[in-house]
Amino acid sequence: ERTKMQIKRDLSMTRMIDLEEENPVEDDFWKELVQECLDPSSAFSREDELKGKLGELRNNWTLVIAVSNTIWLVLLATMATQANLAVYSSNPL
């Protein structure tokens, strides 16, 4: 609580300036930046495109995982049929 009061006091003693009057170039820069990056219509207009790409990415990785699991199962089934499994001239089982 003491820190809040101290911060309020420090802020009240700080000189505030109007950026539009003091530095119009910087003011224009910030206004353009906010308009381009934070304007909801422009920031979220690519939402459908991103949803499509994320869906495609999910499907591709699902396929990769499915193929990897299939290869793993085939490898395990093949190894299970071998009575004498030899790895570097020794039987790990």
mmCIF file of C-alpha atoms in Angstrom:
data_model
loop_
_atom_site.group_PDB
_atom_site.id
_atom_site.type_symbol
_atom_site.label_atom_id
_atom_site.label_comp_id
_atom_site.label_asym_id
_atom_site.label_seq_id
_atom_site.Cartn_x
_atom_site.Cartn_y
_atom_site.Cartn_z
ATOM 1 C CA GLU A 1 0.000 0.000 0.000
ATOM 2 C CA ARG A 2 2.836 2.356 0.780
ATOM 3 C CA THR A 3 4.383 1.718 -2.626
ATOM 4 C CA LYS A 4 1.140 2.630 -4.396
ATOM 5 C CA MET A 5 0.973 5.944 -2.602
ATOM 6 C CA GLN A 6 4.621 6.630 -3.339
ATOM 7 C CA ILE A 7 4.120 5.863 -7.033
ATOM 8 C CA LYS A 8 1.071 8.132 -7.199
ATOM 9 C CA ARG A 9 3.031 10.921 -5.557
ATOM 10 C CA ASP A 10 5.968 10.477 -7.942
ATOM 11 C CA LEU A 11 3.662 10.456 -10.953
ATOM 12 C CA SER A 12 1.864 13.586 -9.829
ATOM 13 C CA MET A 13 5.200 15.391 -9.602
ATOM 14 C CA THR A 14 6.232 14.294 -13.114
ATOM 15 C CA ARG A 15 5.838 16.816 -15.896
ATOM 16 C CA MET A 16 3.451 15.562 -18.559
ATOM 17 C CA ILE A 17 3.775 16.652 -22.171
ATOM 18 C CA ASP A 18 1.458 16.466 -25.109
ATOM 19 C CA LEU A 19 3.304 14.338 -27.643
ATOM 20 C CA GLU A 20 1.259 15.699 -30.520
ATOM 21 C CA GLU A 21 2.520 19.210 -29.792
ATOM 22 C CA GLU A 22 6.071 18.373 -28.657
ATOM 23 C CA ASN A 23 7.032 15.816 -31.305
ATOM 24 C CA PRO A 24 4.476 15.403 -34.109
ATOM 25 C CA VAL A 25 6.672 12.943 -36.044
ATOM 26 C CA GLU A 26 6.822 10.531 -33.121
ATOM 27 C CA ASP A 27 3.122 11.024 -32.466
ATOM 28 C CA ASP A 28 2.364 10.096 -36.098
ATOM 29 C CA PHE A 29 4.619 7.038 -35.798
ATOM 30 C CA TRP A 30 2.769 5.748 -32.736
ATOM 31 C CA LYS A 31 -0.637 6.434 -34.237
ATOM 32 C CA GLU A 32 0.287 4.539 -37.430
ATOM 33 C CA LEU A 33 1.747 1.667 -35.409
ATOM 34 C CA VAL A 34 -1.402 1.335 -33.319
ATOM 35 C CA GLN A 35 -3.570 1.547 -36.418
ATOM 36 C CA GLU A 36 -1.603 -1.134 -38.298
ATOM 37 C CA CYS A 37 -0.919 -3.581 -35.477
ATOM 38 C CA LEU A 38 -3.663 -3.140 -32.933
ATOM 39 C CA ASP A 39 -6.672 -2.234 -35.014
ATOM 40 C CA PRO A 40 -9.023 -5.219 -34.573
ATOM 41 C CA SER A 41 -10.163 -5.318 -38.176
ATOM 42 C CA SER A 42 -6.611 -5.574 -39.520
ATOM 43 C CA ALA A 43 -5.151 -7.622 -36.668
ATOM 44 C CA PHE A 44 -7.778 -10.342 -36.880
ATOM 45 C CA SER A 45 -8.581 -10.300 -40.585
ATOM 46 C CA ARG A 46 -6.191 -13.205 -41.118
ATOM 47 C CA GLU A 47 -7.969 -15.357 -38.549
ATOM 48 C CA ASP A 48 -9.611 -17.622 -41.147
ATOM 49 C CA GLU A 49 -6.317 -18.042 -43.006
ATOM 50 C CA LEU A 50 -4.512 -18.945 -39.775
ATOM 51 C CA LYS A 51 -7.249 -21.396 -38.771
ATOM 52 C CA GLY A 52 -6.894 -23.130 -42.129
ATOM 53 C CA LYS A 53 -3.119 -23.345 -41.841
ATOM 54 C CA LEU A 54 -3.323 -24.643 -38.262
ATOM 55 C CA GLY A 55 -5.815 -27.302 -39.351
ATOM 56 C CA GLU A 56 -3.518 -28.357 -42.171
ATOM 57 C CA LEU A 57 -0.547 -28.485 -39.786
ATOM 58 C CA ARG A 58 -2.545 -30.612 -37.335
ATOM 59 C CA ASN A 59 -3.562 -33.027 -40.100
ATOM 60 C CA ASN A 60 0.002 -33.339 -41.401
ATOM 61 C CA TRP A 61 1.402 -34.090 -37.948
ATOM 62 C CA THR A 62 -1.386 -36.581 -37.275
ATOM 63 C CA LEU A 63 -0.368 -38.396 -40.456
ATOM 64 C CA VAL A 64 3.313 -38.353 -39.435
ATOM 65 C CA ILE A 65 2.483 -39.797 -36.006
ATOM 66 C CA ALA A 66 0.215 -42.470 -37.523
ATOM 67 C CA VAL A 67 2.887 -43.572 -40.017
ATOM 68 C CA SER A 68 5.551 -43.608 -37.282
ATOM 69 C CA ASN A 69 3.339 -45.731 -35.039
ATOM 70 C CA THR A 70 2.617 -48.131 -37.907
ATOM 71 C CA ILE A 71 6.326 -48.563 -38.628
ATOM 72 C CA TRP A 72 6.970 -49.121 -34.913
ATOM 73 C CA LEU A 73 4.243 -51.787 -34.699
ATOM 74 C CA VAL A 74 5.563 -53.575 -37.798
ATOM 75 C CA LEU A 75 9.065 -53.530 -36.317
ATOM 76 C CA LEU A 76 7.835 -54.948 -33.003
ATOM 77 C CA ALA A 77 5.744 -57.625 -34.734
ATOM 78 C CA THR A 78 8.718 -58.622 -36.892
ATOM 79 C CA MET A 79 11.035 -58.820 -33.900
ATOM 80 C CA ALA A 80 8.485 -60.857 -31.916
ATOM 81 C CA THR A 81 8.456 -63.568 -34.593
ATOM 82 C CA GLN A 82 12.216 -64.026 -34.394
ATOM 83 C CA ALA A 83 13.110 -66.807 -31.959
ATOM 84 C CA ASN A 84 16.791 -65.925 -31.898
ATOM 85 C CA LEU A 85 17.176 -62.200 -31.912
ATOM 86 C CA ALA A 86 20.799 -61.166 -32.215
ATOM 87 C CA VAL A 87 21.989 -57.625 -31.727
ATOM 88 C CA TYR A 88 25.768 -57.228 -31.951
ATOM 89 C CA SER A 89 26.136 -61.000 -31.533
ATOM 90 C CA SER A 90 24.149 -61.121 -28.296
ATOM 91 C CA ASN A 91 20.533 -61.830 -27.458
ATOM 92 C CA PRO A 92 18.997 -58.826 -25.663
ATOM 93 C CA LEU A 93 15.993 -60.904 -24.573
#
